[in-house]
Short mmCIF file of N, CA and C in Angstrom, two decimals:
data_model
loop_
_atom_site.label_atom_id
_atom_site.label_comp_id
_atom_site.label_asym_id
_atom_site.label_seq_id
_atom_site.Cartn_x
_atom_site.Cartn_y
_atom_site.Cartn_z
N GLU T 826 55.06 34.78 -9.32
CA GLU T 826 55.53 34.39 -10.61
C GLU T 826 54.56 34.84 -11.69
N ALA T 827 53.27 34.65 -11.45
CA ALA T 827 52.26 35.02 -12.44
C ALA T 827 52.27 36.52 -12.68
N LEU T 828 52.43 37.32 -11.63
CA LEU T 828 52.50 38.78 -11.78
C LEU T 828 53.72 39.18 -12.62
N ALA T 829 54.84 38.55 -12.35
CA ALA T 829 56.06 38.85 -13.10
C ALA T 829 55.88 38.47 -14.58
N GLN T 830 55.32 37.31 -14.83
CA GLN T 830 55.07 36.88 -16.19
C GLN T 830 54.11 37.83 -16.90
N ALA T 831 53.08 38.25 -16.21
CA ALA T 831 52.11 39.18 -16.81
C ALA T 831 52.76 40.50 -17.15
N THR T 832 53.68 40.94 -16.30
CA THR T 832 54.40 42.19 -16.56
C THR T 832 55.26 42.07 -17.82
N VAL T 833 55.94 40.96 -17.95
CA VAL T 833 56.78 40.72 -19.14
C VAL T 833 55.89 40.66 -20.39
N ILE T 834 54.79 39.94 -20.30
CA ILE T 834 53.87 39.82 -21.44
C ILE T 834 53.34 41.20 -21.83
N ALA T 835 52.93 41.97 -20.83
CA ALA T 835 52.39 43.32 -21.11
C ALA T 835 53.43 44.17 -21.85
N ASN T 836 54.70 44.07 -21.44
CA ASN T 836 55.73 44.88 -22.06
C ASN T 836 56.16 44.38 -23.43
N LEU T 837 56.12 43.08 -23.63
CA LEU T 837 56.58 42.52 -24.91
C LEU T 837 55.46 42.30 -25.92
N GLN T 838 54.29 41.91 -25.45
CA GLN T 838 53.19 41.54 -26.34
C GLN T 838 51.99 42.48 -26.24
N GLY T 839 51.89 43.19 -25.15
CA GLY T 839 50.81 44.14 -24.98
C GLY T 839 49.86 43.76 -23.84
N GLU T 840 49.04 44.76 -23.47
CA GLU T 840 48.14 44.57 -22.32
C GLU T 840 47.07 43.53 -22.58
N VAL T 841 46.57 43.45 -23.82
CA VAL T 841 45.51 42.49 -24.11
C VAL T 841 46.00 41.06 -23.85
N GLU T 842 47.20 40.75 -24.29
CA GLU T 842 47.76 39.43 -24.05
C GLU T 842 48.01 39.18 -22.57
N ALA T 843 48.45 40.20 -21.87
CA ALA T 843 48.68 40.08 -20.43
C ALA T 843 47.39 39.84 -19.69
N ILE T 844 46.34 40.51 -20.10
CA ILE T 844 45.02 40.31 -19.48
C ILE T 844 44.55 38.86 -19.69
N ALA T 845 44.73 38.32 -20.88
CA ALA T 845 44.35 36.94 -21.15
C ALA T 845 45.17 35.99 -20.28
N PHE T 846 46.47 36.27 -20.14
CA PHE T 846 47.31 35.45 -19.28
C PHE T 846 46.83 35.51 -17.83
N LEU T 847 46.47 36.70 -17.36
CA LEU T 847 46.01 36.84 -15.98
C LEU T 847 44.71 36.10 -15.75
N ARG T 848 43.82 36.11 -16.72
CA ARG T 848 42.56 35.34 -16.57
C ARG T 848 42.86 33.87 -16.33
N LYS T 849 43.79 33.32 -17.09
CA LYS T 849 44.19 31.92 -16.90
C LYS T 849 44.85 31.71 -15.54
N SER T 850 45.68 32.66 -15.14
CA SER T 850 46.34 32.54 -13.85
C SER T 850 45.36 32.61 -12.70
N GLU T 851 44.29 33.39 -12.87
CA GLU T 851 43.28 33.48 -11.81
C GLU T 851 42.60 32.12 -11.60
N GLN T 852 42.52 31.32 -12.64
CA GLN T 852 41.95 29.96 -12.48
C GLN T 852 42.90 29.09 -11.67
N ARG T 853 44.19 29.28 -11.85
CA ARG T 853 45.18 28.50 -11.10
C ARG T 853 45.28 28.95 -9.65
N PHE T 854 45.10 30.27 -9.43
CA PHE T 854 45.24 30.85 -8.10
C PHE T 854 43.97 31.63 -7.74
N PRO T 855 42.87 30.92 -7.50
CA PRO T 855 41.56 31.60 -7.34
C PRO T 855 41.43 32.44 -6.07
N LYS T 856 42.36 32.33 -5.13
CA LYS T 856 42.24 33.11 -3.90
C LYS T 856 43.22 34.27 -3.84
N ASP T 857 43.84 34.56 -4.96
CA ASP T 857 44.84 35.66 -5.02
C ASP T 857 44.20 36.91 -5.64
N ALA T 858 43.95 37.90 -4.83
CA ALA T 858 43.29 39.13 -5.29
C ALA T 858 44.21 40.00 -6.14
N THR T 859 45.51 39.81 -6.03
CA THR T 859 46.40 40.67 -6.81
C THR T 859 46.33 40.40 -8.32
N LEU T 860 45.98 39.18 -8.69
CA LEU T 860 45.90 38.88 -10.11
C LEU T 860 44.76 39.63 -10.79
N PRO T 861 43.51 39.56 -10.27
CA PRO T 861 42.48 40.38 -10.91
C PRO T 861 42.71 41.89 -10.71
N ALA T 862 43.41 42.25 -9.66
CA ALA T 862 43.74 43.69 -9.47
C ALA T 862 44.67 44.15 -10.59
N MET T 863 45.66 43.32 -10.92
CA MET T 863 46.56 43.67 -12.01
C MET T 863 45.80 43.66 -13.34
N ARG T 864 44.90 42.73 -13.50
CA ARG T 864 44.06 42.70 -14.73
C ARG T 864 43.27 43.98 -14.83
N ALA T 865 42.72 44.45 -13.71
CA ALA T 865 41.98 45.70 -13.70
C ALA T 865 42.88 46.89 -14.07
N SER T 866 44.10 46.87 -13.57
CA SER T 866 45.02 47.95 -13.85
C SER T 866 45.38 48.00 -15.35
N LEU T 867 45.61 46.86 -15.93
CA LEU T 867 45.93 46.81 -17.36
C LEU T 867 44.71 47.22 -18.20
N ALA T 868 43.55 46.78 -17.80
CA ALA T 868 42.32 47.14 -18.52
C ALA T 868 42.07 48.65 -18.38
N TYR T 869 42.42 49.22 -17.25
CA TYR T 869 42.27 50.65 -17.03
C TYR T 869 43.15 51.41 -18.03
N GLU T 870 44.37 50.93 -18.25
CA GLU T 870 45.27 51.57 -19.23
C GLU T 870 44.66 51.53 -20.64
N LEU T 871 43.88 50.49 -20.91
CA LEU T 871 43.26 50.35 -22.24
C LEU T 871 41.90 51.04 -22.31
N ASP T 872 41.44 51.59 -21.19
CA ASP T 872 40.12 52.19 -21.07
C ASP T 872 39.02 51.18 -21.39
N ASP T 873 39.23 49.94 -20.99
CA ASP T 873 38.23 48.88 -21.14
C ASP T 873 37.46 48.83 -19.82
N ARG T 874 36.45 49.68 -19.72
CA ARG T 874 35.75 49.89 -18.46
C ARG T 874 35.02 48.65 -17.98
N ASP T 875 34.43 47.89 -18.89
CA ASP T 875 33.75 46.66 -18.48
C ASP T 875 34.72 45.66 -17.89
N GLU T 876 35.89 45.55 -18.50
CA GLU T 876 36.91 44.63 -17.98
C GLU T 876 37.42 45.13 -16.61
N VAL T 877 37.58 46.44 -16.46
CA VAL T 877 38.02 47.00 -15.18
C VAL T 877 37.00 46.65 -14.10
N ARG T 878 35.75 46.90 -14.40
CA ARG T 878 34.70 46.62 -13.39
C ARG T 878 34.68 45.14 -13.02
N ALA T 879 34.74 44.27 -14.00
CA ALA T 879 34.69 42.83 -13.72
C ALA T 879 35.90 42.41 -12.89
N ALA T 880 37.07 42.91 -13.24
CA ALA T 880 38.28 42.53 -12.51
C ALA T 880 38.26 43.11 -11.09
N LEU T 881 37.78 44.34 -10.94
CA LEU T 881 37.67 44.91 -9.59
C LEU T 881 36.67 44.14 -8.74
N ASP T 882 35.55 43.77 -9.35
CA ASP T 882 34.56 42.96 -8.62
C ASP T 882 35.17 41.66 -8.16
N ARG T 883 35.93 41.03 -9.02
CA ARG T 883 36.57 39.74 -8.69
C ARG T 883 37.60 39.94 -7.56
N ALA T 884 38.46 40.94 -7.70
CA ALA T 884 39.46 41.20 -6.65
C ALA T 884 38.81 41.52 -5.33
N GLY T 885 37.77 42.36 -5.37
CA GLY T 885 37.08 42.75 -4.15
C GLY T 885 36.36 41.60 -3.49
N SER T 886 35.87 40.66 -4.28
CA SER T 886 35.21 39.49 -3.69
C SER T 886 36.20 38.56 -2.99
N ILE T 887 37.45 38.57 -3.46
CA ILE T 887 38.48 37.76 -2.84
C ILE T 887 39.01 38.43 -1.58
N ASP T 888 39.37 39.69 -1.70
CA ASP T 888 39.92 40.45 -0.57
C ASP T 888 39.59 41.92 -0.75
N PRO T 889 38.53 42.40 -0.10
CA PRO T 889 38.13 43.79 -0.29
C PRO T 889 39.15 44.81 0.22
N ASP T 890 40.13 44.36 1.01
CA ASP T 890 41.13 45.28 1.53
C ASP T 890 42.50 45.10 0.88
N ASP T 891 42.55 44.39 -0.23
CA ASP T 891 43.80 44.23 -0.95
C ASP T 891 44.27 45.58 -1.47
N PRO T 892 45.48 46.04 -1.12
CA PRO T 892 45.91 47.37 -1.52
C PRO T 892 45.96 47.57 -3.04
N ALA T 893 46.35 46.54 -3.80
CA ALA T 893 46.41 46.68 -5.25
C ALA T 893 44.99 46.90 -5.82
N HIS T 894 44.04 46.16 -5.32
CA HIS T 894 42.65 46.32 -5.71
C HIS T 894 42.14 47.72 -5.38
N LEU T 895 42.44 48.18 -4.16
CA LEU T 895 41.96 49.50 -3.72
C LEU T 895 42.60 50.63 -4.51
N LEU T 896 43.88 50.47 -4.90
CA LEU T 896 44.55 51.49 -5.69
C LEU T 896 43.91 51.65 -7.07
N VAL T 897 43.67 50.54 -7.74
CA VAL T 897 43.04 50.60 -9.07
C VAL T 897 41.59 51.10 -8.93
N SER T 898 40.91 50.67 -7.90
CA SER T 898 39.55 51.13 -7.66
C SER T 898 39.53 52.63 -7.45
N ALA T 899 40.48 53.15 -6.73
CA ALA T 899 40.57 54.60 -6.49
C ALA T 899 40.80 55.35 -7.79
N ARG T 900 41.73 54.87 -8.60
CA ARG T 900 42.01 55.54 -9.89
C ARG T 900 40.76 55.53 -10.77
N PHE T 901 40.10 54.39 -10.79
CA PHE T 901 38.89 54.25 -11.63
C PHE T 901 37.79 55.18 -11.13
N ARG T 902 37.58 55.19 -9.84
CA ARG T 902 36.54 56.06 -9.26
C ARG T 902 36.82 57.52 -9.54
N ALA T 903 38.06 57.93 -9.36
CA ALA T 903 38.41 59.34 -9.52
C ALA T 903 38.30 59.78 -10.97
N THR T 904 38.79 58.98 -11.88
CA THR T 904 38.86 59.43 -13.28
C THR T 904 37.61 59.11 -14.10
N VAL T 905 36.99 57.98 -13.84
CA VAL T 905 35.84 57.57 -14.66
C VAL T 905 34.54 58.03 -14.04
N SER T 906 34.43 57.88 -12.73
CA SER T 906 33.18 58.21 -12.06
C SER T 906 33.20 59.58 -11.39
N SER T 907 34.32 60.27 -11.42
CA SER T 907 34.48 61.57 -10.75
C SER T 907 34.10 61.48 -9.27
N ASP T 908 34.36 60.35 -8.67
CA ASP T 908 34.05 60.09 -7.27
C ASP T 908 35.34 60.20 -6.44
N VAL T 909 35.78 61.43 -6.23
CA VAL T 909 37.02 61.64 -5.50
C VAL T 909 36.87 61.21 -4.05
N ASP T 910 35.71 61.45 -3.44
CA ASP T 910 35.50 61.02 -2.05
C ASP T 910 35.64 59.49 -1.94
N GLY T 911 35.03 58.77 -2.86
CA GLY T 911 35.12 57.32 -2.85
C GLY T 911 36.55 56.85 -3.09
N ALA T 912 37.23 57.56 -4.00
CA ALA T 912 38.63 57.21 -4.29
C ALA T 912 39.49 57.40 -3.06
N LEU T 913 39.32 58.53 -2.38
CA LEU T 913 40.11 58.77 -1.17
C LEU T 913 39.75 57.78 -0.07
N ALA T 914 38.50 57.35 0.01
CA ALA T 914 38.13 56.32 0.99
C ALA T 914 38.84 55.00 0.67
N ASP T 915 38.90 54.65 -0.62
CA ASP T 915 39.64 53.44 -1.01
C ASP T 915 41.11 53.55 -0.62
N LEU T 916 41.69 54.71 -0.87
CA LEU T 916 43.12 54.91 -0.56
C LEU T 916 43.38 54.91 0.93
N ASP T 917 42.45 55.44 1.71
CA ASP T 917 42.58 55.38 3.18
C ASP T 917 42.60 53.91 3.64
N ARG T 918 41.72 53.09 3.06
CA ARG T 918 41.72 51.66 3.41
C ARG T 918 43.02 50.99 2.96
N ALA T 919 43.51 51.37 1.79
CA ALA T 919 44.75 50.78 1.29
C ALA T 919 45.93 51.12 2.18
N VAL T 920 45.97 52.35 2.65
CA VAL T 920 47.07 52.81 3.50
C VAL T 920 47.04 52.08 4.86
N LYS T 921 45.86 51.74 5.32
CA LYS T 921 45.75 50.99 6.58
C LYS T 921 46.28 49.57 6.39
N ALA T 922 46.00 48.99 5.23
CA ALA T 922 46.45 47.64 4.94
C ALA T 922 47.94 47.58 4.58
N ALA T 923 48.42 48.63 3.93
CA ALA T 923 49.83 48.63 3.45
C ALA T 923 50.39 50.04 3.60
N PRO T 924 50.75 50.45 4.83
CA PRO T 924 51.23 51.81 5.04
C PRO T 924 52.53 52.13 4.32
N GLY T 925 53.23 51.12 3.86
CA GLY T 925 54.49 51.35 3.17
C GLY T 925 54.39 51.29 1.65
N ASP T 926 53.19 51.36 1.11
CA ASP T 926 52.98 51.27 -0.35
C ASP T 926 53.14 52.66 -0.96
N ASP T 927 54.25 52.87 -1.63
CA ASP T 927 54.53 54.19 -2.21
C ASP T 927 53.54 54.59 -3.29
N ALA T 928 52.99 53.62 -4.05
CA ALA T 928 52.04 53.94 -5.09
C ALA T 928 50.75 54.49 -4.50
N VAL T 929 50.35 53.98 -3.36
CA VAL T 929 49.14 54.48 -2.70
C VAL T 929 49.37 55.90 -2.22
N TRP T 930 50.51 56.15 -1.60
CA TRP T 930 50.81 57.52 -1.14
C TRP T 930 50.91 58.49 -2.31
N ASN T 931 51.45 58.04 -3.44
CA ASN T 931 51.54 58.88 -4.62
C ASN T 931 50.16 59.26 -5.10
N GLU T 932 49.27 58.27 -5.13
CA GLU T 932 47.89 58.53 -5.59
C GLU T 932 47.16 59.46 -4.62
N ILE T 933 47.42 59.29 -3.34
CA ILE T 933 46.82 60.20 -2.36
C ILE T 933 47.29 61.63 -2.65
N GLY T 934 48.58 61.78 -2.93
CA GLY T 934 49.13 63.10 -3.25
C GLY T 934 48.44 63.72 -4.46
N ILE T 935 48.22 62.92 -5.48
CA ILE T 935 47.58 63.41 -6.70
C ILE T 935 46.15 63.85 -6.39
N LEU T 936 45.40 63.01 -5.70
CA LEU T 936 44.00 63.36 -5.42
C LEU T 936 43.87 64.52 -4.44
N LYS T 937 44.74 64.56 -3.45
CA LYS T 937 44.69 65.70 -2.51
C LYS T 937 45.02 66.99 -3.24
N SER T 938 45.93 66.94 -4.19
CA SER T 938 46.25 68.09 -4.99
C SER T 938 45.04 68.53 -5.81
N ASP T 939 44.34 67.57 -6.40
CA ASP T 939 43.12 67.88 -7.16
C ASP T 939 42.08 68.57 -6.28
N ARG T 940 42.13 68.28 -5.02
CA ARG T 940 41.19 68.87 -4.05
C ARG T 940 41.71 70.19 -3.48
N ASN T 941 42.88 70.63 -3.93
CA ASN T 941 43.52 71.82 -3.41
C ASN T 941 43.88 71.71 -1.94
N ALA T 942 44.09 70.51 -1.48
CA ALA T 942 44.60 70.25 -0.13
C ALA T 942 46.11 70.19 -0.24
N ILE T 943 46.70 71.37 -0.38
CA ILE T 943 48.12 71.48 -0.75
C ILE T 943 49.05 70.89 0.30
N VAL T 944 48.82 71.17 1.56
CA VAL T 944 49.69 70.65 2.61
C VAL T 944 49.62 69.12 2.65
N GLU T 945 48.42 68.57 2.58
CA GLU T 945 48.26 67.12 2.61
C GLU T 945 48.83 66.46 1.36
N ALA T 946 48.65 67.10 0.22
CA ALA T 946 49.19 66.56 -1.03
C ALA T 946 50.71 66.52 -0.99
N ASN T 947 51.32 67.60 -0.53
CA ASN T 947 52.76 67.66 -0.44
C ASN T 947 53.29 66.58 0.52
N ALA T 948 52.62 66.44 1.65
CA ALA T 948 53.04 65.42 2.62
C ALA T 948 52.93 64.02 2.04
N ALA T 949 51.87 63.74 1.29
CA ALA T 949 51.70 62.43 0.70
C ALA T 949 52.77 62.17 -0.38
N HIS T 950 53.06 63.17 -1.20
CA HIS T 950 54.13 62.99 -2.19
C HIS T 950 55.47 62.74 -1.51
N ARG T 951 55.74 63.49 -0.46
CA ARG T 951 57.00 63.31 0.25
C ARG T 951 57.09 61.93 0.92
N ARG T 952 55.95 61.48 1.42
CA ARG T 952 55.91 60.14 2.04
C ARG T 952 56.21 59.06 1.00
N ALA T 953 55.61 59.20 -0.19
CA ALA T 953 55.86 58.23 -1.26
C ALA T 953 57.35 58.20 -1.61
N ILE T 954 57.93 59.37 -1.73
CA ILE T 954 59.36 59.44 -2.07
C ILE T 954 60.22 58.84 -0.96
N ALA T 955 59.86 59.12 0.29
CA ALA T 955 60.63 58.56 1.41
C ALA T 955 60.57 57.04 1.41
N LEU T 956 59.43 56.49 1.01
CA LEU T 956 59.28 55.02 0.95
C LEU T 956 60.03 54.40 -0.20
N ASN T 957 60.19 55.13 -1.29
CA ASN T 957 60.85 54.59 -2.47
C ASN T 957 61.64 55.68 -3.16
N PRO T 958 62.75 56.11 -2.56
CA PRO T 958 63.50 57.24 -3.12
C PRO T 958 64.14 56.97 -4.47
N GLU T 959 64.21 55.73 -4.90
CA GLU T 959 64.81 55.40 -6.19
C GLU T 959 63.82 55.40 -7.33
N ASN T 960 62.57 55.76 -7.08
CA ASN T 960 61.53 55.77 -8.11
C ASN T 960 61.45 57.16 -8.74
N ALA T 961 61.93 57.27 -9.94
CA ALA T 961 61.97 58.57 -10.63
C ALA T 961 60.58 59.14 -10.86
N ALA T 962 59.60 58.28 -11.10
CA ALA T 962 58.24 58.75 -11.35
C ALA T 962 57.66 59.48 -10.16
N LEU T 963 58.00 59.04 -8.95
CA LEU T 963 57.52 59.72 -7.75
C LEU T 963 58.09 61.13 -7.67
N HIS T 964 59.35 61.27 -7.99
CA HIS T 964 59.98 62.62 -7.99
C HIS T 964 59.34 63.49 -9.09
N ALA T 965 59.08 62.89 -10.24
CA ALA T 965 58.45 63.65 -11.34
C ALA T 965 57.04 64.11 -10.96
N ASN T 966 56.28 63.22 -10.34
CA ASN T 966 54.93 63.60 -9.92
C ASN T 966 54.97 64.71 -8.87
N HIS T 967 55.93 64.62 -7.98
CA HIS T 967 56.08 65.67 -6.97
C HIS T 967 56.47 66.99 -7.66
N ALA T 968 57.33 66.93 -8.65
CA ALA T 968 57.72 68.12 -9.39
C ALA T 968 56.52 68.76 -10.06
N ARG T 969 55.69 67.95 -10.67
CA ARG T 969 54.49 68.49 -11.33
C ARG T 969 53.58 69.18 -10.31
N PHE T 970 53.40 68.53 -9.15
CA PHE T 970 52.61 69.13 -8.08
C PHE T 970 53.21 70.47 -7.66
N LEU T 971 54.53 70.51 -7.51
CA LEU T 971 55.17 71.76 -7.09
C LEU T 971 55.03 72.85 -8.13
N MET T 972 55.16 72.50 -9.40
CA MET T 972 54.97 73.49 -10.47
C MET T 972 53.54 74.00 -10.48
N ASP T 973 52.57 73.11 -10.28
CA ASP T 973 51.16 73.51 -10.24
C ASP T 973 50.91 74.52 -9.10
N ASN T 974 51.79 74.50 -8.12
CA ASN T 974 51.62 75.36 -6.96
C ASN T 974 52.70 76.44 -6.89
N ASP T 975 53.25 76.79 -8.06
CA ASP T 975 54.20 77.89 -8.20
C ASP T 975 55.40 77.81 -7.28
N GLN T 976 55.90 76.61 -7.08
CA GLN T 976 57.12 76.39 -6.27
C GLN T 976 58.22 75.90 -7.22
N MET T 977 58.63 76.81 -8.09
CA MET T 977 59.52 76.44 -9.20
C MET T 977 60.90 75.99 -8.73
N ALA T 978 61.47 76.58 -7.72
CA ALA T 978 62.79 76.17 -7.26
C ALA T 978 62.72 74.74 -6.72
N ALA T 979 61.72 74.45 -5.93
CA ALA T 979 61.56 73.10 -5.41
C ALA T 979 61.23 72.11 -6.52
N ALA T 980 60.45 72.56 -7.48
CA ALA T 980 60.13 71.68 -8.64
C ALA T 980 61.40 71.34 -9.41
N LYS T 981 62.27 72.31 -9.60
CA LYS T 981 63.52 72.08 -10.31
C LYS T 981 64.37 71.03 -9.58
N ALA T 982 64.40 71.11 -8.26
CA ALA T 982 65.14 70.14 -7.47
C ALA T 982 64.53 68.74 -7.64
N ALA T 983 63.20 68.66 -7.66
CA ALA T 983 62.53 67.38 -7.83
C ALA T 983 62.79 66.80 -9.23
N ILE T 984 62.77 67.66 -10.24
CA ILE T 984 63.06 67.23 -11.61
C ILE T 984 64.50 66.74 -11.70
N ASP T 985 65.41 67.46 -11.09
CA ASP T 985 66.82 67.05 -11.09
C ASP T 985 66.99 65.68 -10.41
N ALA T 986 66.24 65.45 -9.34
CA ALA T 986 66.32 64.15 -8.64
C ALA T 986 65.77 63.05 -9.56
N ALA T 987 64.68 63.32 -10.26
CA ALA T 987 64.11 62.34 -11.17
C ALA T 987 65.09 62.03 -12.30
N GLU T 988 65.68 63.08 -12.88
CA GLU T 988 66.61 62.85 -13.98
C GLU T 988 67.88 62.14 -13.54
N ALA T 989 68.32 62.37 -12.31
CA ALA T 989 69.49 61.69 -11.82
C ALA T 989 69.22 60.19 -11.69
N LEU T 990 68.00 59.83 -11.37
CA LEU T 990 67.63 58.43 -11.23
C LEU T 990 67.38 57.76 -12.57
N ASP T 991 66.79 58.53 -13.51
CA ASP T 991 66.43 57.93 -14.81
C ASP T 991 66.56 59.01 -15.89
N PRO T 992 67.78 59.20 -16.38
CA PRO T 992 67.98 60.25 -17.40
C PRO T 992 67.23 59.96 -18.69
#
């Protein structure tokens, strides 16, 4: 319920208000790592690095293998710290904890692509789509990957799939 409320607040009032709501919710549910993980994700969107670090520390102290925590940690490591190895290690742990998490597989695809591990990146993007074929963003990310690798016909098909889901 708290995650759903935070999502609504973020969309209607903004991330800052949602972060404040999550802080209060963390007091009510002190053993739930997903709340500080979501707080870290929202702070990441705002580029509030201190808030991201604090929220990640909190989530990690509750459950170091929480997939939501590991996903945000991976994004933060890759983009802020340029620690792609650490990010991939976080994602490997997340995939072990939640092998059906399409967001984790999507992030693996993005990072593997950044590493020019084309076969592995393509497989990760395809896995994400197989897990959640109704998510237009996954198709769009796969299309971008395909375009980056000069696979224009396949990229067009991925774009068409994304547009069919969310015109």
